[in-house]
Coordinates of C-alpha atoms in Angstrom, one line a residue:
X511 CA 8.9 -27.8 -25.9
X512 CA 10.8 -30.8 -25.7
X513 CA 14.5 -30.8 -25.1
X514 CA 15.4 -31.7 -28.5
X515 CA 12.9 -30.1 -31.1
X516 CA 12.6 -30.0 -34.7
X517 CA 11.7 -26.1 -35.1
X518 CA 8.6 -24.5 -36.2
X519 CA 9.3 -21.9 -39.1
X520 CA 9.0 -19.5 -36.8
X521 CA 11.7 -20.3 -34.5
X522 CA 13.8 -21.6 -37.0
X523 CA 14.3 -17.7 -38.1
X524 CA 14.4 -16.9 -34.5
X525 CA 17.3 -19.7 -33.9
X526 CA 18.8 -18.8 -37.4
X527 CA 19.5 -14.8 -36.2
X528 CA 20.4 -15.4 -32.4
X529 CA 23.1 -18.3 -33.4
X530 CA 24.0 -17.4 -37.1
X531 CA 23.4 -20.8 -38.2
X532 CA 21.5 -22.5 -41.0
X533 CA 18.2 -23.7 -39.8
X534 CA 18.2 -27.1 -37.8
X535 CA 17.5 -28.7 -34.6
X536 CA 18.0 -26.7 -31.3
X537 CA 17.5 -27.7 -27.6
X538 CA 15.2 -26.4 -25.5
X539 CA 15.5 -26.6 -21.5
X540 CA 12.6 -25.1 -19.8
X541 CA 13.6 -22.8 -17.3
X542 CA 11.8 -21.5 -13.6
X543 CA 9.5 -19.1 -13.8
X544 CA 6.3 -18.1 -12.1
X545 CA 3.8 -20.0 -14.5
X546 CA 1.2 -18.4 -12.8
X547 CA 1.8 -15.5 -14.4
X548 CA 0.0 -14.1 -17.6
X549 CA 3.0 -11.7 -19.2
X550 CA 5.1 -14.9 -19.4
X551 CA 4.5 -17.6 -22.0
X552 CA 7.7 -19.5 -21.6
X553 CA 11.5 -19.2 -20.8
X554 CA 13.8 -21.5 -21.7
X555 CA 17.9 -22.2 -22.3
X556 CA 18.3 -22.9 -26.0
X557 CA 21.4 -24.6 -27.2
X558 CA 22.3 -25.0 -30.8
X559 CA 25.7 -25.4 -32.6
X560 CA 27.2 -25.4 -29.2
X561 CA 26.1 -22.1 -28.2
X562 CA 23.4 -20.8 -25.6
X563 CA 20.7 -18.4 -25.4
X564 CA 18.2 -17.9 -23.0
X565 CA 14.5 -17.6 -24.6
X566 CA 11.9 -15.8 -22.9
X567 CA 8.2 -15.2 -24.5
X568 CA 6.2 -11.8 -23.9
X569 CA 2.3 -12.4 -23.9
X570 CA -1.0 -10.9 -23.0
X571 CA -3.2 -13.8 -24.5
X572 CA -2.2 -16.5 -21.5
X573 CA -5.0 -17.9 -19.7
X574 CA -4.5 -17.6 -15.9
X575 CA -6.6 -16.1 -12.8
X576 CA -7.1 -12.6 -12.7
X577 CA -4.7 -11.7 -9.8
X578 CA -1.4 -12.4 -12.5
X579 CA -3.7 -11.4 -15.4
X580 CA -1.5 -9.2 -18.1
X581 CA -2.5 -5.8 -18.8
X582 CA -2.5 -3.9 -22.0
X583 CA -2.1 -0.5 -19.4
X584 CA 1.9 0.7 -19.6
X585 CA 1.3 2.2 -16.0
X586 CA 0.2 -1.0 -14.7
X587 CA 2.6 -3.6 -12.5
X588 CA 1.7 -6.4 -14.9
X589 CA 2.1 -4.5 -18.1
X590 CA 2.8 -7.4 -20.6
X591 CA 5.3 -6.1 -22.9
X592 CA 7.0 -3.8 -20.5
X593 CA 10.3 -6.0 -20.0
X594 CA 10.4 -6.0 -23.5
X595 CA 11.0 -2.4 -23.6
X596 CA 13.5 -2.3 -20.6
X597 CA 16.0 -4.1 -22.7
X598 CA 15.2 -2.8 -26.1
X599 CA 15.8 0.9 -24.3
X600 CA 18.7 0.2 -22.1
X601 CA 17.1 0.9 -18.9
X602 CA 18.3 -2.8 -17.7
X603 CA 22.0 -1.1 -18.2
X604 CA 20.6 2.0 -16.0
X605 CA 23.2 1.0 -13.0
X606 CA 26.2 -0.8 -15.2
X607 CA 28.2 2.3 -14.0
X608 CA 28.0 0.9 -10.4
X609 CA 28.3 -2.9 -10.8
X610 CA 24.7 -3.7 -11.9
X611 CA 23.6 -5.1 -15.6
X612 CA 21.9 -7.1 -17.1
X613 CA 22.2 -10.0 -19.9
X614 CA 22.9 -8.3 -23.2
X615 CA 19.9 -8.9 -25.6
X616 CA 20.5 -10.6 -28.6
X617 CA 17.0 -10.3 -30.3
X618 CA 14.0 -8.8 -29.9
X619 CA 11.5 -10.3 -32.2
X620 CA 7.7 -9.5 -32.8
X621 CA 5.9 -12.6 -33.7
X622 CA 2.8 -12.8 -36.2
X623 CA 0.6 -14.2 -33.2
X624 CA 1.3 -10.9 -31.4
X625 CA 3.8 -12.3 -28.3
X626 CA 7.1 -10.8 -28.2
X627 CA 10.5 -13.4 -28.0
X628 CA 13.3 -11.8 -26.1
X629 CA 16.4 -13.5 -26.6
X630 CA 18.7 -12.6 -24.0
X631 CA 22.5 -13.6 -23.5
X632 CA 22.6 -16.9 -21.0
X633 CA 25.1 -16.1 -18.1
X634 CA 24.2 -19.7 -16.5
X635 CA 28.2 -19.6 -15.8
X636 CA 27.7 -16.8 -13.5
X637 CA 27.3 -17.3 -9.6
X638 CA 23.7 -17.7 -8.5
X639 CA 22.3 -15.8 -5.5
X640 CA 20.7 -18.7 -4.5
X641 CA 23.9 -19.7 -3.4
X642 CA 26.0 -16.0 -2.1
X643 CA 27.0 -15.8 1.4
X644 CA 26.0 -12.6 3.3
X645 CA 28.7 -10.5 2.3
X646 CA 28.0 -11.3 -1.3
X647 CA 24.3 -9.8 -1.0
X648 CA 25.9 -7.0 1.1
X649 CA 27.8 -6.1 -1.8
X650 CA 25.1 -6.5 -4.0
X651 CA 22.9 -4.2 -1.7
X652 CA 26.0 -1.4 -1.6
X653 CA 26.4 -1.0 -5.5
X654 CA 22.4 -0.6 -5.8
X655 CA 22.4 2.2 -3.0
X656 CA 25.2 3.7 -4.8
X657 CA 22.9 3.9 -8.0
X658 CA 20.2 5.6 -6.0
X659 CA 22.5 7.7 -3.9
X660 CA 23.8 9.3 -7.4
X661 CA 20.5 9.6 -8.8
X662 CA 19.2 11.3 -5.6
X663 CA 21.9 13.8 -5.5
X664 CA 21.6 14.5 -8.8
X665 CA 18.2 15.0 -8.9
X666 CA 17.4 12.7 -11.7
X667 CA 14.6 10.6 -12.0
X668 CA 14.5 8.2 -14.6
X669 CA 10.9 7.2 -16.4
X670 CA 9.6 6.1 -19.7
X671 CA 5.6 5.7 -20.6
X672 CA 6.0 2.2 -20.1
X673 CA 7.3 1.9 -16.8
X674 CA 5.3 0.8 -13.6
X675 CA 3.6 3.2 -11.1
X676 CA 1.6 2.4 -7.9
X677 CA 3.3 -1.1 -8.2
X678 CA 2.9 -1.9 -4.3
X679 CA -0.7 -0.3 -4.0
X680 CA -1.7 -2.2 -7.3
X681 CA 0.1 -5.4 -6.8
X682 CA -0.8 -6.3 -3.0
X683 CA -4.4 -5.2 -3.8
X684 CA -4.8 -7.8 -6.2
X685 CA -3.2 -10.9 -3.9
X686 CA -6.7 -11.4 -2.3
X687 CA -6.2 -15.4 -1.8
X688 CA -7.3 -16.3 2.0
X689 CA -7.5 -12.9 3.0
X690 CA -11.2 -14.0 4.7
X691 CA -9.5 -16.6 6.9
X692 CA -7.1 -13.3 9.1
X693 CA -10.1 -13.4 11.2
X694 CA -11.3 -16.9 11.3
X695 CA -10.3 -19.3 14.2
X696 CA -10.2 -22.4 12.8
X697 CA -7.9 -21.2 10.0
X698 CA -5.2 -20.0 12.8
X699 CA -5.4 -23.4 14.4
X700 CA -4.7 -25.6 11.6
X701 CA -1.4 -27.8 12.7
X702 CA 1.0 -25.8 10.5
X703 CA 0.0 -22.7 11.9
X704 CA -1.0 -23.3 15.4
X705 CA 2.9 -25.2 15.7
X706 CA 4.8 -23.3 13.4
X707 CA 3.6 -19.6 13.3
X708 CA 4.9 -17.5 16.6
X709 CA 2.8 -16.8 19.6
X710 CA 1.2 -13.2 18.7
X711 CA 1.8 -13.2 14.9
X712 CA -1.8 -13.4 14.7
X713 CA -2.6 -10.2 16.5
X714 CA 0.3 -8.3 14.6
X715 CA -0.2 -9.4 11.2
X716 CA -3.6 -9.0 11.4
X717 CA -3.1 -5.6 12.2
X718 CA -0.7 -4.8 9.8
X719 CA -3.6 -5.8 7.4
X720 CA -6.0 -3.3 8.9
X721 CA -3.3 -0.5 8.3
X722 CA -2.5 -1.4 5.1
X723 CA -3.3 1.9 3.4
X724 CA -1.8 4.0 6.0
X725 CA 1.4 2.4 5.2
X726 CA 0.7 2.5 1.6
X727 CA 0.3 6.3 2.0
X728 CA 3.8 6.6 3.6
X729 CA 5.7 4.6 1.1
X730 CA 4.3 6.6 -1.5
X731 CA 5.3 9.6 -0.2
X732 CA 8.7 8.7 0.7
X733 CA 11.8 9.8 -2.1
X734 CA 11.3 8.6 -5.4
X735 CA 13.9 5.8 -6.8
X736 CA 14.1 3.9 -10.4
X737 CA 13.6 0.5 -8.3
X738 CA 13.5 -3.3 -10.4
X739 CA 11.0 -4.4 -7.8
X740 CA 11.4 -7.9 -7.9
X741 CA 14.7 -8.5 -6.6
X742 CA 15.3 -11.5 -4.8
X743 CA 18.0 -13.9 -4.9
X744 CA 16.2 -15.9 -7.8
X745 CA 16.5 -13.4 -10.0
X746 CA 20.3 -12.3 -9.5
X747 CA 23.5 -14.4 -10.4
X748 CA 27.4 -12.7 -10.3
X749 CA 29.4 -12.8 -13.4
X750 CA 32.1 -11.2 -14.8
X751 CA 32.4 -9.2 -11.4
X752 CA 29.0 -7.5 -11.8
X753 CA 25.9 -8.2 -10.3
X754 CA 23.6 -9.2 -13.2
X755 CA 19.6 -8.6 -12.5
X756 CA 17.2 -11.0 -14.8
X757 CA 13.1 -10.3 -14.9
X758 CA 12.8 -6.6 -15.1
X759 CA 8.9 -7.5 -15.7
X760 CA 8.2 -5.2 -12.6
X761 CA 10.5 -2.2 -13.1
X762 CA 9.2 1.5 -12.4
X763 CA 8.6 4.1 -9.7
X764 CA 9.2 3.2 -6.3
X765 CA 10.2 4.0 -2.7
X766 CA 14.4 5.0 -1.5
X767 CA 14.8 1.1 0.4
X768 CA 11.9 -0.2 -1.2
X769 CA 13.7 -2.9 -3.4
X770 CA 16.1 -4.1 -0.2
X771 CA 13.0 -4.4 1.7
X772 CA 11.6 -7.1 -0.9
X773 CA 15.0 -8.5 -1.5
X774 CA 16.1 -9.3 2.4
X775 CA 12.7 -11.2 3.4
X776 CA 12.5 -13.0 -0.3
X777 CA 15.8 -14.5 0.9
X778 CA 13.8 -16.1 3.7
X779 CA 10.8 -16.8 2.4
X780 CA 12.0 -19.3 -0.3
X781 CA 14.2 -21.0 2.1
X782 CA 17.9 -19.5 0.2
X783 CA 19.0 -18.9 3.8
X784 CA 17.8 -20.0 7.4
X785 CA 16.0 -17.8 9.3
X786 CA 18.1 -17.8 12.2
X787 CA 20.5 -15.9 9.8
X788 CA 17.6 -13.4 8.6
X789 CA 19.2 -10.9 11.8
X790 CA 22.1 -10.9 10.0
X791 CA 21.2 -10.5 6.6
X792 CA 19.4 -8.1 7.2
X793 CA 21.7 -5.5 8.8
X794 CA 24.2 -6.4 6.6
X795 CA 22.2 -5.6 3.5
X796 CA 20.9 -2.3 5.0
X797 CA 24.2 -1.2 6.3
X798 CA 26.0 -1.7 3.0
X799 CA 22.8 -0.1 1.0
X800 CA 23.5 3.4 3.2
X801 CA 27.4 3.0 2.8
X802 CA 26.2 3.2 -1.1
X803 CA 24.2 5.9 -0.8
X804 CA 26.7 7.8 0.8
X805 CA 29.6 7.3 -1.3
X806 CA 26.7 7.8 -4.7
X807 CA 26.7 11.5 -2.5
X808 CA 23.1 11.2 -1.4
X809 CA 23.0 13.1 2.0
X810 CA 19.9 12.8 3.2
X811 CA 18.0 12.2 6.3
X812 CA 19.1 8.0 7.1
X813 CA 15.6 7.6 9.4
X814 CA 13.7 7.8 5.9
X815 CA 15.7 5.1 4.3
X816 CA 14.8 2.9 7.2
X817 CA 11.3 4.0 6.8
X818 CA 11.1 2.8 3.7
X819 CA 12.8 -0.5 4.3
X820 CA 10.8 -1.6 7.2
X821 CA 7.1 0.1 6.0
X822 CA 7.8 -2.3 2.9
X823 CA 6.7 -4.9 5.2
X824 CA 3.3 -4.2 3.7
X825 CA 4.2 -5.6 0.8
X826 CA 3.5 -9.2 2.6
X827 CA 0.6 -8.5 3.7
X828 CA -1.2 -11.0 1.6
X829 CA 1.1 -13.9 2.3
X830 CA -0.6 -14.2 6.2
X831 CA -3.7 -15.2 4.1
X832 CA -2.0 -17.5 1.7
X833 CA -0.4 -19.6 4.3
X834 CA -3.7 -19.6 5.9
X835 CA -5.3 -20.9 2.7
X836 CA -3.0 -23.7 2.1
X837 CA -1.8 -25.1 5.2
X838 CA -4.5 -27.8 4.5
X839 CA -2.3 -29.4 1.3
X840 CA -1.0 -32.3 1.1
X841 CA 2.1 -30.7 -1.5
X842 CA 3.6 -28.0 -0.6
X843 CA 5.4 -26.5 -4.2
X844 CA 8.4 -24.5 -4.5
X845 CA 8.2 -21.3 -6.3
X846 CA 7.8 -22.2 -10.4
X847 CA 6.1 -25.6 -9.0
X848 CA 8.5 -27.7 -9.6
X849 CA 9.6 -29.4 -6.4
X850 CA 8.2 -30.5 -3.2
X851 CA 8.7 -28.4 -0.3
X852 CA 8.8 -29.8 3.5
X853 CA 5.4 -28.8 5.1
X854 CA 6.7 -28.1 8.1
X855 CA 9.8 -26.3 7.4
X856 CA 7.9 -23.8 5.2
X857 CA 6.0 -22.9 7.7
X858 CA 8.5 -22.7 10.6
X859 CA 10.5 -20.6 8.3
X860 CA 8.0 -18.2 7.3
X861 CA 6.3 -17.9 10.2
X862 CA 9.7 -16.6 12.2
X863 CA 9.9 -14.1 8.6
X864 CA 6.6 -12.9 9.3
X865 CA 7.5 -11.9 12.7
X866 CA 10.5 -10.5 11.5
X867 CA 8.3 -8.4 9.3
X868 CA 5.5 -7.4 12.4
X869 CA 8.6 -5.8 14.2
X870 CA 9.5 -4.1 10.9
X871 CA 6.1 -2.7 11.0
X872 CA 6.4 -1.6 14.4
X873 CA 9.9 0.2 13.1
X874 CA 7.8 2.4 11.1
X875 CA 5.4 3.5 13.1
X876 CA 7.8 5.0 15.4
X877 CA 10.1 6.5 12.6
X878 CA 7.1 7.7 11.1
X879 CA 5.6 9.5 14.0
X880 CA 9.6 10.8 15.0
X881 CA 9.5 12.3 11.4
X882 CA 6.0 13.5 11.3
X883 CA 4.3 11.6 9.0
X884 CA 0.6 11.8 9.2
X885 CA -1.1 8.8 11.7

């Protein structure tokens, strides 16, 4: 959609409801997202009558590879009409209580094509986390492990039909780009990767690979949390005082320190912070995540919330093989496409993540065999 649009019939209702206006002209700004995947057909910042909304479309009919292909399974990480649910249901307000929402929906409508249009409250006035110092995701990190810390303690676990299951077995299984090239030579000697990627990354990342399912095995058997699953400073902004969490496409079943141990590498990865500050960010976010889970009266044993933060390193196990794939282009996109990334920073930058992430491996092992989990 252009910026300015005349309005189809359809979303001339759609605009009509949200803004309470006769039907017209609204604006549409097209907004980042991951176009690769096939649950989203669009997202964009509507303005009419000098109000905004933020317009996001549900799908399962998008044509796109079969790695982000939707599914019609409830269970499944990709379910396509699962985020659709979250906020009809209120789960997205599951954590208000300790500083964590999400944008209020203003309409859920079910199109005659069969695609879903959430129309979600645009908080583009908030903070971005793109943008937070470390003590801003520190605090972020502390109000989430409060959530869990009071769920833990009081034993509840919150689930619906619809929410996902297995998501880091399923979803890492099906990110198969490059994954031939771990043990090819020439791949690891490409410039980008011979110059950028540490001395030894090979070795350890490679074996991180081969143990994938052991560490599968071990998240899935560590505590159970309600977990978003995608959180990463791209989807996070502060306003009003709370931390608001966008794209709850993901949300379901996962692992006590599973979401910090997405959301302090995914910092990194996408270049929102140097990695020379990854150190810090990191023990800042973990520290303040156990402070929350104390004060939410969890009491449990702190080696297996470190288990779970560092064994989540498995969950990059497929981006070794990316990189390897496409340090022969000439672009290097940012995530949603849109920009041009610096070849060589990427990979510097990644490559000192990556690392990062081997010695998180190496974490678990040892707290795994110190708490006799099975080798």
């Amino acid at each position: 959609m252009s910026a300015a649009a005349p309005l189809t019939p359809q979303l001339a209702d759609e605009v009509s409801e949200v803004f309470q206006l006769p039907p017209g002209q609204a604006e549409f700004m097209p907004l980042t997202h991951n176009p690769r995947n096939g649950v989203t057909g669009g997202v964009w910042r509507v303005t009419a009558g000098g109000r905004s909304a933020v317009l996001k479309v549900l799908t399962r009919a998008k044509d796109t590879t079969e790695t982000w292909a939707a599914s019609e399974d409830p269970r499944h990480w990709n379910f396509w009409r699962r985020e659709a649910h979250v906020y009809e249901e209120g789960v997205a307000r599951a954590w208000q209580p300790w500083g964590i929402t999400a944008p209020d929906l203003l309409a859920s409508v079910e199109r005659p094509d069969g695609d879903v249009a959430l129309w979600l409250e645009d908080v583009r006035d908030g903070e971005p986390a793109t943008a937070w110092p470390v003590a801003r995701h520190a605090r972020h990190a502390e109000r989430l492990g409060a959530a869990h810390g009071r769920a833990l303690a009081d034993g509840v676990v919150l689930d619906r039909p619809w929410l996902s299951r297995r998501f880091l077995r399923d979803y890492t299984s099906g990110q198969t780009v490059g994954r031939e090239l771990l043990d090819d030579d020439t791949a690891w000697q490409q410039p980008l990767v011979r110059d950028h990627f540490p001395e030894g990354l090979r070795e350890r990342m490679v074996r991180l690979h081969h143990e994938r399912e052991w560490f599968l095995r071990t998240m899935e058997s560590l505590p159970r949390v309600f977990s978003h699953l995608d959180q990463w400073p791209a989807n996070l902004v502060s306003h009003h005082g709370e931390s608001v969490l966008l794209d709850w496409a993901f949300a379901g079943d996962g692992a006590l320190g599973e979401d910090i141990g997405n959301y302090i590498p995914d910092t990194v990865f996408d270049l929102f912070l140097p990695a020379a500050r990854l150190p810090e960010l990191a023990t800042a976010v973990y520290e303040a995540y156990v402070r929350g889970l104390r004060a939410g009266g969890w009491q449990g044993d702190e080696r297996l919330v470190r288990l779970g933060v560092c064994a989540s390193a498995v969950k990059y196990d497929w981006l070794t093989a990316l990189m390897l794939s496409r340090a022969s282009d000439e672009r290097q996109l940012d995530y949603g496409g849109g920009r041009t990334v610096e070849a060589e920073r990427r990979y510097r930058e990644r490559g000192v993540v990556l690392a990062f992430l081997a010695d998180w491996a190496d974490e678990a092992r040892r707290l795994a065999d110190d708490l006799g989990f099975p080798r």
